[in-house]
PDB file of C-alpha atoms in Angstrom:
ATOM      1  CA  MET A 993       0.000   0.000   0.000  1.00 45.00           C
ATOM      2  CA  SER A 994       1.464   3.406  -0.911  1.00 47.00           C
ATOM      3  CA  SER A 995       2.202   6.043   1.667  1.00 46.00           C
ATOM      4  CA  GLN A 996      -0.370   8.336   0.025  1.00 49.00           C
ATOM      5  CA  ASN A 997      -3.121   5.975   1.148  1.00 50.00           C
ATOM      6  CA  HIS A 998      -2.083   6.265   4.782  1.00 60.00           C
ATOM      7  CA  GLU A 999      -3.822   8.787   6.957  1.00 79.00           C
ATOM      8  CA  GLN A1000      -1.114  11.112   8.229  1.00 85.00           C
ATOM      9  CA  LYS A1001      -0.635  10.833  11.960  1.00 88.00           C
ATOM     10  CA  ARG A1002       0.925  12.993  14.607  1.00 91.00           C
ATOM     11  CA  LEU A1003       3.978  11.826  16.478  1.00 92.00           C
ATOM     12  CA  TYR A1004       2.145  11.117  19.746  1.00 92.00           C
ATOM     13  CA  GLN A1005      -0.161   8.699  17.893  1.00 91.00           C
ATOM     14  CA  VAL A1006       2.728   6.451  16.829  1.00 92.00           C
ATOM     15  CA  TRP A1007       5.137   6.995  19.717  1.00 93.00           C
ATOM     16  CA  PRO A1008       6.506   3.572  20.799  1.00 92.00           C
ATOM     17  CA  GLY A1009       6.699   4.492  24.488  1.00 91.00           C
ATOM     18  CA  LYS A1010       3.950   3.576  26.949  1.00 93.00           C
ATOM     19  CA  ASN A1011       2.820   7.124  27.659  1.00 94.00           C
ATOM     20  CA  ILE A1012      -0.783   8.272  27.648  1.00 94.00           C
ATOM     21  CA  PHE A1013      -1.422  11.431  25.615  1.00 95.00           C
ATOM     22  CA  LEU A1014      -4.335  13.791  26.148  1.00 94.00           C
ATOM     23  CA  CYS A1015      -5.546  16.949  24.393  1.00 93.00           C
ATOM     24  CA  GLY A1016      -3.980  15.992  21.090  1.00 91.00           C
ATOM     25  CA  GLY A1017      -0.543  15.264  22.526  1.00 92.00           C
ATOM     26  CA  ARG A1018      -0.335  18.448  24.588  1.00 93.00           C
ATOM     27  CA  LEU A1019      -0.483  16.559  27.895  1.00 95.00           C
ATOM     28  CA  VAL A1020       1.956  13.686  28.474  1.00 95.00           C
ATOM     29  CA  LEU A1021       1.183  11.192  31.247  1.00 95.00           C
ATOM     30  CA  GLY A1022       2.739   7.925  32.339  1.00 94.00           C
ATOM     31  CA  PRO A1023       1.061   4.551  31.746  1.00 94.00           C
ATOM     32  CA  ASP A1024       0.013   4.386  35.417  1.00 91.00           C
ATOM     33  CA  ALA A1025      -1.744   7.762  35.356  1.00 89.00           C
ATOM     34  CA  SER A1026      -4.835   6.177  36.928  1.00 91.00           C
ATOM     35  CA  SER A1027      -3.026   6.405  40.275  1.00 92.00           C
ATOM     36  CA  LEU A1028      -3.652  10.148  40.068  1.00 93.00           C
ATOM     37  CA  LEU A1029      -7.239   9.469  41.135  1.00 93.00           C
ATOM     38  CA  LEU A1030      -6.056   7.904  44.406  1.00 94.00           C
ATOM     39  CA  THR A1031      -3.560  10.718  45.034  1.00 95.00           C
ATOM     40  CA  THR A1032      -6.233  13.334  44.320  1.00 95.00           C
ATOM     41  CA  CYS A1033      -8.632  11.698  46.784  1.00 95.00           C
ATOM     42  CA  MET A1034      -5.951  11.383  49.473  1.00 95.00           C
ATOM     43  CA  ILE A1035      -5.204  15.111  49.211  1.00 95.00           C
ATOM     44  CA  GLY A1036      -8.551  16.591  48.296  1.00 94.00           C
ATOM     45  CA  GLY A1037     -10.713  14.475  50.610  1.00 94.00           C
ATOM     46  CA  PRO A1038      -9.173  15.597  53.920  1.00 94.00           C
ATOM     47  CA  ALA A1039      -8.552  19.173  52.714  1.00 94.00           C
ATOM     48  CA  ILE A1040     -12.133  19.725  51.534  1.00 93.00           C
ATOM     49  CA  THR A1041     -13.546  18.033  54.642  1.00 92.00           C
ATOM     50  CA  PHE A1042     -11.440  20.312  56.838  1.00 91.00           C
ATOM     51  CA  CYS A1043     -12.660  23.431  55.010  1.00 89.00           C
ATOM     52  CA  ILE A1044     -16.308  22.340  55.260  1.00 88.00           C
ATOM     53  CA  ARG A1045     -15.978  21.606  58.982  1.00 85.00           C
ATOM     54  CA  ILE A1046     -14.304  24.960  59.614  1.00 84.00           C
ATOM     55  CA  ALA A1047     -17.050  26.667  57.592  1.00 83.00           C
ATOM     56  CA  PHE A1048     -19.632  25.240  60.006  1.00 81.00           C
ATOM     57  CA  LEU A1049     -17.589  26.498  62.956  1.00 77.00           C
ATOM     58  CA  ILE A1050     -17.559  30.035  61.520  1.00 74.00           C
ATOM     59  CA  GLY A1051     -21.203  30.460  62.483  1.00 69.00           C
ATOM     60  CA  ASP A1052     -20.806  28.799  65.872  1.00 66.00           C
ATOM     61  CA  SER A1053     -17.898  30.573  67.527  1.00 63.00           C
ATOM     62  CA  ARG A1054     -15.210  33.156  66.705  1.00 66.00           C
ATOM     63  CA  PRO A1055     -16.163  33.646  63.017  1.00 68.00           C
ATOM     64  CA  LEU A1056     -13.132  35.873  62.274  1.00 68.00           C
ATOM     65  CA  PHE A1057     -10.675  33.311  63.650  1.00 72.00           C
ATOM     66  CA  HIS A1058     -12.135  30.382  61.709  1.00 72.00           C
ATOM     67  CA  SER A1059     -12.458  32.456  58.522  1.00 79.00           C
ATOM     68  CA  LEU A1060      -8.738  33.250  58.700  1.00 85.00           C
ATOM     69  CA  VAL A1061      -8.015  29.560  59.330  1.00 85.00           C
ATOM     70  CA  MET A1062      -9.918  28.422  56.236  1.00 87.00           C
ATOM     71  CA  ILE A1063      -8.309  30.818  53.720  1.00 90.00           C
ATOM     72  CA  PRO A1064      -4.725  29.401  53.909  1.00 92.00           C
ATOM     73  CA  ALA A1065      -6.118  25.859  53.780  1.00 93.00           C
ATOM     74  CA  ILE A1066      -7.919  26.657  50.513  1.00 94.00           C
ATOM     75  CA  LEU A1067      -4.811  28.321  49.033  1.00 96.00           C
ATOM     76  CA  LEU A1068      -2.535  25.417  49.996  1.00 96.00           C
ATOM     77  CA  THR A1069      -4.995  22.929  48.490  1.00 96.00           C
ATOM     78  CA  ILE A1070      -5.180  24.859  45.209  1.00 96.00           C
ATOM     79  CA  MET A1071      -1.379  25.121  45.050  1.00 97.00           C
ATOM     80  CA  ASP A1072      -1.004  21.429  45.829  1.00 97.00           C
ATOM     81  CA  PHE A1073      -3.312  20.396  42.992  1.00 97.00           C
ATOM     82  CA  THR A1074      -1.663  22.873  40.610  1.00 97.00           C
ATOM     83  CA  PHE A1075       1.809  21.435  41.213  1.00 97.00           C
ATOM     84  CA  LEU A1076       0.409  17.891  40.994  1.00 97.00           C
ATOM     85  CA  PHE A1077      -1.086  18.701  37.594  1.00 96.00           C
ATOM     86  CA  LEU A1078       2.147  20.306  36.336  1.00 96.00           C
ATOM     87  CA  THR A1079       4.174  17.325  37.535  1.00 96.00           C
ATOM     88  CA  SER A1080       2.007  14.585  36.107  1.00 96.00           C
ATOM     89  CA  THR A1081       1.029  16.058  32.731  1.00 95.00           C
ATOM     90  CA  ARG A1082       4.335  17.587  31.613  1.00 94.00           C
ATOM     91  CA  ASP A1083       6.896  15.961  29.342  1.00 96.00           C
ATOM     92  CA  PRO A1084       9.571  15.108  31.952  1.00 96.00           C
ATOM     93  CA  GLY A1085      12.395  15.280  29.395  1.00 95.00           C
ATOM     94  CA  ILE A1086      11.821  12.393  26.980  1.00 96.00           C
ATOM     95  CA  ILE A1087      14.754  11.855  24.621  1.00 95.00           C
ATOM     96  CA  PRO A1088      13.982  11.179  20.926  1.00 94.00           C
ATOM     97  CA  ARG A1089      14.844   7.711  19.635  1.00 91.00           C
ATOM     98  CA  ASN A1090      17.041   6.681  16.750  1.00 88.00           C
ATOM     99  CA  LYS A1091      15.765   4.192  14.192  1.00 83.00           C
ATOM    100  CA  GLU A1092      19.284   2.837  13.853  1.00 79.00           C
ATOM    101  CA  ALA A1093      22.338   2.853  16.071  1.00 73.00           C
ATOM    102  CA  PRO A1094      24.951   5.543  15.282  1.00 68.00           C
ATOM    103  CA  SER A1095      27.417   4.188  12.723  1.00 63.00           C
ATOM    104  CA  GLU A1096      30.405   5.294  14.778  1.00 56.00           C
ATOM    105  CA  ALA A1097      29.068   3.305  17.735  1.00 55.00           C
ATOM    106  CA  ILE A1098      29.276  -0.036  15.926  1.00 58.00           C
ATOM    107  CA  ASN A1099      32.463  -2.101  16.037  1.00 58.00           C
ATOM    108  CA  LYS A1100      32.792  -4.627  13.240  1.00 52.00           C
ATOM    109  CA  VAL A1101      34.469  -7.894  14.193  1.00 45.00           C
ATOM    110  CA  GLY A1102      34.576 -10.141  11.138  1.00 44.00           C
ATOM    111  CA  SER A1103      31.029 -10.277   9.858  1.00 45.00           C
ATOM    112  CA  MET A1104      29.524  -9.408  13.263  1.00 48.00           C
ATOM    113  CA  LYS A1105      28.600  -5.967  14.557  1.00 56.00           C
ATOM    114  CA  LEU A1106      29.211  -5.446  18.246  1.00 58.00           C
ATOM    115  CA  GLN A1107      27.766  -2.482  20.134  1.00 61.00           C
ATOM    116  CA  PRO A1108      30.075  -0.900  22.764  1.00 70.00           C
ATOM    117  CA  ARG A1109      28.040  -0.828  25.960  1.00 78.00           C
ATOM    118  CA  THR A1110      29.602   2.328  27.393  1.00 81.00           C
ATOM    119  CA  LYS A1111      31.765   5.264  26.433  1.00 85.00           C
ATOM    120  CA  ASP A1112      33.506   7.966  28.436  1.00 82.00           C
ATOM    121  CA  VAL A1113      32.549  11.636  28.347  1.00 84.00           C
ATOM    122  CA  MET A1114      33.970  14.561  30.319  1.00 85.00           C
ATOM    123  CA  VAL A1115      31.673  16.437  32.718  1.00 85.00           C
ATOM    124  CA  ASN A1116      33.156  19.355  34.658  1.00 82.00           C
ATOM    125  CA  GLY A1117      36.590  17.759  34.555  1.00 81.00           C
ATOM    126  CA  PHE A1118      35.340  14.328  35.626  1.00 84.00           C
ATOM    127  CA  THR A1119      35.162  11.251  33.428  1.00 83.00           C
ATOM    128  CA  VAL A1120      31.638   9.887  33.348  1.00 85.00           C
ATOM    129  CA  LYS A1121      30.542   6.680  31.652  1.00 86.00           C
ATOM    130  CA  VAL A1122      27.401   6.847  29.539  1.00 89.00           C
ATOM    131  CA  LYS A1123      25.552   3.712  28.516  1.00 89.00           C
ATOM    132  CA  PHE A1124      24.111   2.652  25.184  1.00 90.00           C
ATOM    133  CA  CYS A1125      20.348   2.043  25.191  1.00 90.00           C
ATOM    134  CA  ASP A1126      19.300  -0.857  22.969  1.00 88.00           C
ATOM    135  CA  THR A1127      15.675   0.271  22.976  1.00 90.00           C
ATOM    136  CA  CYS A1128      16.252   3.897  21.979  1.00 91.00           C
ATOM    137  CA  LYS A1129      19.449   3.097  20.009  1.00 89.00           C
ATOM    138  CA  LEU A1130      21.498   5.925  21.456  1.00 89.00           C
ATOM    139  CA  TYR A1131      24.089   6.715  24.063  1.00 90.00           C
ATOM    140  CA  ARG A1132      22.227   8.294  26.925  1.00 92.00           C
ATOM    141  CA  PRO A1133      23.329  11.807  27.872  1.00 92.00           C
ATOM    142  CA  PRO A1134      24.913  12.143  31.333  1.00 92.00           C
ATOM    143  CA  ARG A1135      22.347  11.771  34.141  1.00 92.00           C
ATOM    144  CA  ALA A1136      19.787  10.273  31.739  1.00 93.00           C
ATOM    145  CA  SER A1137      18.294   6.831  32.261  1.00 93.00           C
ATOM    146  CA  HIS A1138      15.760   4.537  30.615  1.00 95.00           C
ATOM    147  CA  CYS A1139      12.464   4.268  32.492  1.00 94.00           C
ATOM    148  CA  SER A1140      11.158   0.707  32.231  1.00 92.00           C
ATOM    149  CA  THR A1141       7.645   1.845  33.193  1.00 94.00           C
ATOM    150  CA  CYS A1142       7.300   4.452  30.425  1.00 95.00           C
ATOM    151  CA  ASN A1143       9.799   2.779  28.054  1.00 95.00           C
ATOM    152  CA  ASN A1144      11.622   6.039  27.336  1.00 95.00           C
ATOM    153  CA  CYS A1145      15.091   7.435  27.925  1.00 96.00           C
ATOM    154  CA  VAL A1146      14.623  10.563  30.049  1.00 96.00           C
ATOM    155  CA  GLN A1147      16.917  13.529  30.723  1.00 95.00           C
ATOM    156  CA  ARG A1148      18.247  13.905  34.280  1.00 95.00           C
ATOM    157  CA  PHE A1149      16.096  10.999  35.392  1.00 95.00           C
ATOM    158  CA  ASP A1150      15.298  11.012  39.121  1.00 95.00           C
ATOM    159  CA  HIS A1151      12.731   8.212  39.482  1.00 95.00           C
ATOM    160  CA  HIS A1152       9.316   7.095  38.295  1.00 96.00           C
ATOM    161  CA  CYS A1153       6.720   8.111  40.868  1.00 95.00           C
ATOM    162  CA  PRO A1154       3.644   5.862  41.022  1.00 93.00           C
ATOM    163  CA  TRP A1155       1.763   8.462  43.107  1.00 94.00           C
ATOM    164  CA  VAL A1156       1.777  10.996  40.252  1.00 95.00           C
ATOM    165  CA  GLY A1157       1.944   8.396  37.463  1.00 94.00           C
ATOM    166  CA  GLN A1158       4.892  10.050  35.757  1.00 95.00           C
ATOM    167  CA  CYS A1159       8.682  10.080  35.489  1.00 96.00           C
ATOM    168  CA  ILE A1160      10.290  12.706  37.686  1.00 96.00           C
ATOM    169  CA  ALA A1161      13.110  14.219  35.678  1.00 96.00           C
ATOM    170  CA  LEU A1162      14.615  17.388  34.232  1.00 94.00           C
ATOM    171  CA  ARG A1163      11.474  19.239  33.146  1.00 95.00           C
ATOM    172  CA  ASN A1164       9.090  18.477  36.028  1.00 95.00           C
ATOM    173  CA  TYR A1165      11.363  17.981  39.028  1.00 97.00           C
ATOM    174  CA  PRO A1166      10.915  21.584  40.351  1.00 96.00           C
ATOM    175  CA  PHE A1167       7.125  21.138  40.287  1.00 97.00           C
ATOM    176  CA  PHE A1168       7.431  17.755  42.016  1.00 97.00           C
ATOM    177  CA  VAL A1169       9.457  19.273  44.870  1.00 97.00           C
ATOM    178  CA  CYS A1170       6.911  22.105  45.219  1.00 97.00           C
ATOM    179  CA  PHE A1171       4.127  19.506  45.235  1.00 97.00           C
ATOM    180  CA  LEU A1172       5.826  17.610  48.090  1.00 97.00           C
ATOM    181  CA  LEU A1173       6.422  20.830  50.020  1.00 97.00           C
ATOM    182  CA  CYS A1174       2.804  21.986  49.647  1.00 97.00           C
ATOM    183  CA  SER A1175       1.535  18.535  50.686  1.00 97.00           C
ATOM    184  CA  THR A1176       3.721  18.624  53.799  1.00 97.00           C
ATOM    185  CA  LEU A1177       2.624  22.146  54.742  1.00 97.00           C
ATOM    186  CA  LEU A1178      -1.021  21.214  54.149  1.00 96.00           C
ATOM    187  CA  CYS A1179      -0.724  18.178  56.436  1.00 96.00           C
ATOM    188  CA  ILE A1180       0.905  20.239  59.191  1.00 96.00           C
ATOM    189  CA  TYR A1181      -1.628  23.035  58.796  1.00 95.00           C
ATOM    190  CA  VAL A1182      -4.692  20.774  58.949  1.00 93.00           C
ATOM    191  CA  PHE A1183      -3.234  18.829  61.894  1.00 93.00           C
ATOM    192  CA  VAL A1184      -2.419  21.934  63.944  1.00 92.00           C
ATOM    193  CA  PHE A1185      -5.640  23.831  63.318  1.00 88.00           C
ATOM    194  CA  SER A1186      -7.814  20.744  63.752  1.00 85.00           C
ATOM    195  CA  LEU A1187      -6.447  20.488  67.298  1.00 83.00           C
ATOM    196  CA  ILE A1188      -6.707  24.234  67.893  1.00 82.00           C
ATOM    197  CA  SER A1189     -10.285  24.357  66.608  1.00 75.00           C
ATOM    198  CA  MET A1190     -11.314  21.464  68.832  1.00 73.00           C
ATOM    199  CA  LEU A1191      -9.750  23.187  71.838  1.00 73.00           C
ATOM    200  CA  GLU A1192     -11.461  26.454  70.919  1.00 65.00           C
ATOM    201  CA  VAL A1193     -14.880  24.809  70.725  1.00 57.00           C
ATOM    202  CA  HIS A1194     -14.727  22.105  73.388  1.00 54.00           C
ATOM    203  CA  GLY A1195     -11.975  23.239  75.716  1.00 53.00           C
ATOM    204  CA  GLN A1196     -11.127  19.899  77.295  1.00 56.00           C
ATOM    205  CA  PHE A1197      -8.627  17.624  75.597  1.00 51.00           C
ATOM    206  CA  TYR A1198     -10.038  14.305  76.845  1.00 49.00           C
ATOM    207  CA  VAL A1199     -13.404  14.926  75.140  1.00 51.00           C
ATOM    208  CA  LEU A1200     -12.041  16.364  71.895  1.00 51.00           C
ATOM    209  CA  ILE A1201     -12.368  13.365  69.591  1.00 52.00           C
ATOM    210  CA  ALA A1202     -15.648  12.247  71.147  1.00 51.00           C
ATOM    211  CA  ASP A1203     -17.201  15.700  70.661  1.00 59.00           C
ATOM    212  CA  ASP A1204     -15.755  16.377  67.182  1.00 68.00           C
ATOM    213  CA  LEU A1205     -15.037  13.113  65.402  1.00 80.00           C
ATOM    214  CA  ILE A1206     -14.370  14.761  62.028  1.00 83.00           C
ATOM    215  CA  LEU A1207     -11.595  17.048  63.248  1.00 84.00           C
ATOM    216  CA  GLY A1208     -10.190  14.243  65.392  1.00 84.00           C
ATOM    217  CA  VAL A1209      -9.908  11.865  62.429  1.00 89.00           C
ATOM    218  CA  LEU A1210      -8.406  14.627  60.264  1.00 91.00           C
ATOM    219  CA  ALA A1211      -5.767  15.361  62.893  1.00 89.00           C
ATOM    220  CA  LEU A1212      -4.872  11.678  63.157  1.00 91.00           C
ATOM    221  CA  TYR A1213      -4.762  11.237  59.359  1.00 94.00           C
ATOM    222  CA  CYS A1214      -2.501  14.244  58.862  1.00 94.00           C
ATOM    223  CA  PHE A1215      -0.235  13.230  61.753  1.00 94.00           C
ATOM    224  CA  VAL A1216       0.393   9.874  60.068  1.00 94.00           C
ATOM    225  CA  SER A1217       0.658  11.293  56.531  1.00 94.00           C
ATOM    226  CA  VAL A1218       3.141  14.035  57.378  1.00 95.00           C
ATOM    227  CA  TRP A1219       5.813  11.482  58.260  1.00 95.00           C
ATOM    228  CA  PHE A1220       5.630  10.084  54.743  1.00 95.00           C
ATOM    229  CA  VAL A1221       5.404  13.272  52.659  1.00 96.00           C
ATOM    230  CA  GLY A1222       7.581  15.207  55.095  1.00 96.00           C
ATOM    231  CA  GLY A1223      10.272  12.546  54.912  1.00 96.00           C
ATOM    232  CA  LEU A1224      10.205  12.653  51.113  1.00 96.00           C
ATOM    233  CA  THR A1225      10.410  16.441  51.167  1.00 97.00           C
ATOM    234  CA  VAL A1226      13.457  16.416  53.451  1.00 97.00           C
ATOM    235  CA  PHE A1227      15.113  13.718  51.314  1.00 96.00           C
ATOM    236  CA  HIS A1228      14.642  15.662  48.089  1.00 96.00           C
ATOM    237  CA  PHE A1229      15.904  18.885  49.643  1.00 96.00           C
ATOM    238  CA  TYR A1230      18.988  16.910  50.649  1.00 95.00           C
ATOM    239  CA  LEU A1231      19.348  15.746  47.027  1.00 94.00           C
ATOM    240  CA  ILE A1232      19.090  19.349  45.816  1.00 95.00           C
ATOM    241  CA  TRP A1233      21.625  20.417  48.458  1.00 94.00           C
ATOM    242  CA  THR A1234      24.123  17.858  47.113  1.00 91.00           C
ATOM    243  CA  ASN A1235      22.993  18.058  43.443  1.00 92.00           C
ATOM    244  CA  GLN A1236      22.077  14.400  43.121  1.00 92.00           C
ATOM    245  CA  THR A1237      19.141  12.516  41.714  1.00 93.00           C
ATOM    246  CA  THR A1238      17.453   9.646  43.524  1.00 93.00           C
ATOM    247  CA  CYS A1239      18.893   7.289  40.915  1.00 91.00           C
ATOM    248  CA  GLU A1240      22.422   8.624  41.458  1.00 88.00           C
ATOM    249  CA  ASN A1241      22.092   8.554  45.237  1.00 88.00           C
ATOM    250  CA  PHE A1242      21.267   4.844  45.255  1.00 87.00           C
ATOM    251  CA  ARG A1243      23.482   3.810  42.337  1.00 82.00           C
ATOM    252  CA  TYR A1244      26.632   5.925  42.537  1.00 74.00           C
ATOM    253  CA  HIS A1245      26.605   7.120  46.175  1.00 71.00           C
ATOM    254  CA  TYR A1246      27.918  10.595  45.333  1.00 72.00           C
ATOM    255  CA  ASP A1247      27.591  11.527  48.998  1.00 66.00           C
ATOM    256  CA  LYS A1248      30.605   9.263  49.609  1.00 70.00           C
ATOM    257  CA  LYS A1249      32.746  10.347  46.649  1.00 75.00           C
ATOM    258  CA  ASP A1250      33.329  13.281  44.308  1.00 82.00           C
ATOM    259  CA  ASN A1251      30.189  14.462  42.561  1.00 83.00           C
ATOM    260  CA  PRO A1252      30.841  15.856  39.044  1.00 87.00           C
ATOM    261  CA  TYR A1253      27.607  17.866  39.192  1.00 88.00           C
ATOM    262  CA  GLN A1254      28.139  19.582  42.560  1.00 88.00           C
ATOM    263  CA  LYS A1255      28.145  23.377  42.161  1.00 89.00           C
ATOM    264  CA  GLY A1256      27.736  24.547  45.741  1.00 90.00           C
ATOM    265  CA  VAL A1257      24.534  24.767  47.780  1.00 92.00           C
ATOM    266  CA  LEU A1258      23.322  28.153  46.535  1.00 94.00           C
ATOM    267  CA  LYS A1259      24.007  27.385  42.892  1.00 93.00           C
ATOM    268  CA  ASN A1260      22.345  23.976  43.265  1.00 92.00           C
ATOM    269  CA  PHE A1261      19.113  25.554  44.516  1.00 94.00           C
ATOM    270  CA  LYS A1262      19.317  28.356  41.961  1.00 93.00           C
ATOM    271  CA  GLU A1263      19.765  25.815  39.163  1.00 91.00           C
ATOM    272  CA  LEU A1264      16.597  24.016  40.200  1.00 90.00           C
ATOM    273  CA  PHE A1265      14.199  26.791  41.187  1.00 91.00           C
ATOM    274  CA  LEU A1266      15.402  29.857  39.252  1.00 91.00           C
ATOM    275  CA  ALA A1267      16.884  28.504  36.035  1.00 90.00           C
ATOM    276  CA  LYS A1268      14.686  28.386  32.941  1.00 92.00           C
ATOM    277  CA  ILE A1269      13.251  24.954  32.255  1.00 93.00           C
ATOM    278  CA  PRO A1270      14.600  23.752  28.886  1.00 93.00           C
ATOM    279  CA  PRO A1271      12.145  23.125  26.045  1.00 94.00           C
ATOM    280  CA  PRO A1272      11.143  19.523  25.280  1.00 95.00           C
ATOM    281  CA  LEU A1273      13.290  17.537  22.854  1.00 94.00           C
ATOM    282  CA  VAL A1274      10.188  15.951  21.317  1.00 93.00           C
ATOM    283  CA  ASN A1275       7.243  17.869  19.915  1.00 93.00           C
ATOM    284  CA  PHE A1276       4.514  15.237  20.067  1.00 93.00           C
ATOM    285  CA  ARG A1277       2.234  17.531  18.053  1.00 91.00           C
ATOM    286  CA  ASP A1278       4.497  17.284  14.993  1.00 91.00           C
ATOM    287  CA  TRP A1279       3.371  15.228  12.030  1.00 89.00           C
ATOM    288  CA  ALA A1280       5.088  11.848  11.943  1.00 84.00           C
ATOM    289  CA  GLN A1281       7.256  11.303   8.899  1.00 80.00           C
ATOM    290  CA  GLU A1282       6.500   8.330   6.691  1.00 66.00           C
ATOM    291  CA  GLU A1283       9.108   6.256   4.957  1.00 56.00           C
ATOM    292  CA  ASP A1284       8.466   3.103   2.921  1.00 39.00           C
ATOM    293  CA  ASP A1285       5.012   2.575   4.453  1.00 39.00           C
ATOM    294  CA  ASP A1286       6.451   2.751   7.988  1.00 41.00           C
ATOM    295  CA  VAL A1287       5.910   5.746  10.218  1.00 39.00           C
ATOM    296  CA  GLU A1288       9.315   7.002  11.275  1.00 42.00           C
ATOM    297  CA  VAL A1289       9.100   7.925  14.943  1.00 49.00           C
ATOM    298  CA  GLY A1290      12.756   8.738  15.405  1.00 46.00           C
ATOM    299  CA  SER A1291      13.334  11.052  12.478  1.00 39.00           C
ATOM    300  CA  ILE A1292      13.271  14.206  14.566  1.00 38.00           C
ATOM    301  CA  THR A1293      16.353  13.102  16.465  1.00 40.00           C
ATOM    302  CA  SER A1294      18.519  14.243  13.556  1.00 38.00           C
ATOM    303  CA  GLU A1295      17.422  17.805  14.321  1.00 36.00           C
ATOM    304  CA  VAL A1296      18.328  17.683  17.997  1.00 39.00           C
ATOM    305  CA  VAL A1297      21.769  18.571  19.281  1.00 37.00           C
ATOM    306  CA  ARG A1298      22.471  16.632  22.438  1.00 38.00           C
ATOM    307  CA  ALA A1299      24.577  17.763  25.334  1.00 38.00           C
ATOM    308  CA  PHE A1300      27.551  15.829  23.951  1.00 37.00           C
ATOM    309  CA  GLY A1301      26.891  15.717  20.219  1.00 39.00           C
ATOM    310  CA  SER A1302      24.454  14.728  17.517  1.00 38.00           C
ATOM    311  CA  PRO A1303      22.396  11.608  18.241  1.00 38.00           C
ATOM    312  CA  ARG A1304      23.359  10.096  14.867  1.00 37.00           C
ATOM    313  CA  HIS A1305      27.034  10.435  15.509  1.00 38.00           C
ATOM    314  CA  GLY A1306      28.945   8.866  18.321  1.00 37.00           C
ATOM    315  CA  ASN A1307      30.983  11.969  19.148  1.00 37.00           C
ATOM    316  CA  GLU A1308      33.565  11.417  21.829  1.00 37.00           C
ATOM    317  CA  GLN A1309      34.475  14.101  24.303  1.00 32.00           C
TER     318      GLN A1309
END
């Protein structure tokens, strides 16, 4: 069948990764994006319940106090959901694939072609080994890794988070950290003001939960939850402090040896929160190129200049 008879498709429609695309390829989610429903309920349920309960208390006692209590809770909840949305629906830094391995990366031994598994590149004066990816047919840039869940090589890969259903990497890591921070602050806020509100209304600690079961359960839920999200927040601030990813922390243990990416604490935080987020390497809205009746999903890689050279040439540094 000739290529003219094919209906032209956009790149996201033929992308070989496991991602879920919404809004015509504008939103990029992981294959486990359904977990977002659970995460949304775990955040929104307690937050909305707290606001409703405080709203009832506004008419009962100290309306000004409880009105001021409810406003920050609403703002934190909105911010939390905003950062969750930005984390889970953004291209994390997917690297375009090659249809064929770079010619310079193939060693010919007799009639066999052997692929070198690693090569050395220089990063800030340090020699770093980068690995060849058989799936994407490229040498991964430094700090990149292949996510088995999404089946993509991803820039500055941190980890795949099942709670947001997305890879956490170069282009969404700042939003992920803000999401963790907002979740932690929301847990602390609801916990503290649930106790304060019960004391304001009932006055005696030993009858608090019996008299106000809703606020009592919310306080207990947030007390338990804050250890989880708070611990993750502290851990990721430590990673920013030392300029590591979760993957690097567990695999290379840069906290015990020289880290080629360490720039100093202030520059590490500035790089994450103040630097401009780079544009995506893949425009999933582009029309897929067709070649000999096969849709070529890796053709755009020839137009992308990687951190250490063109993807179709095995440039050594």
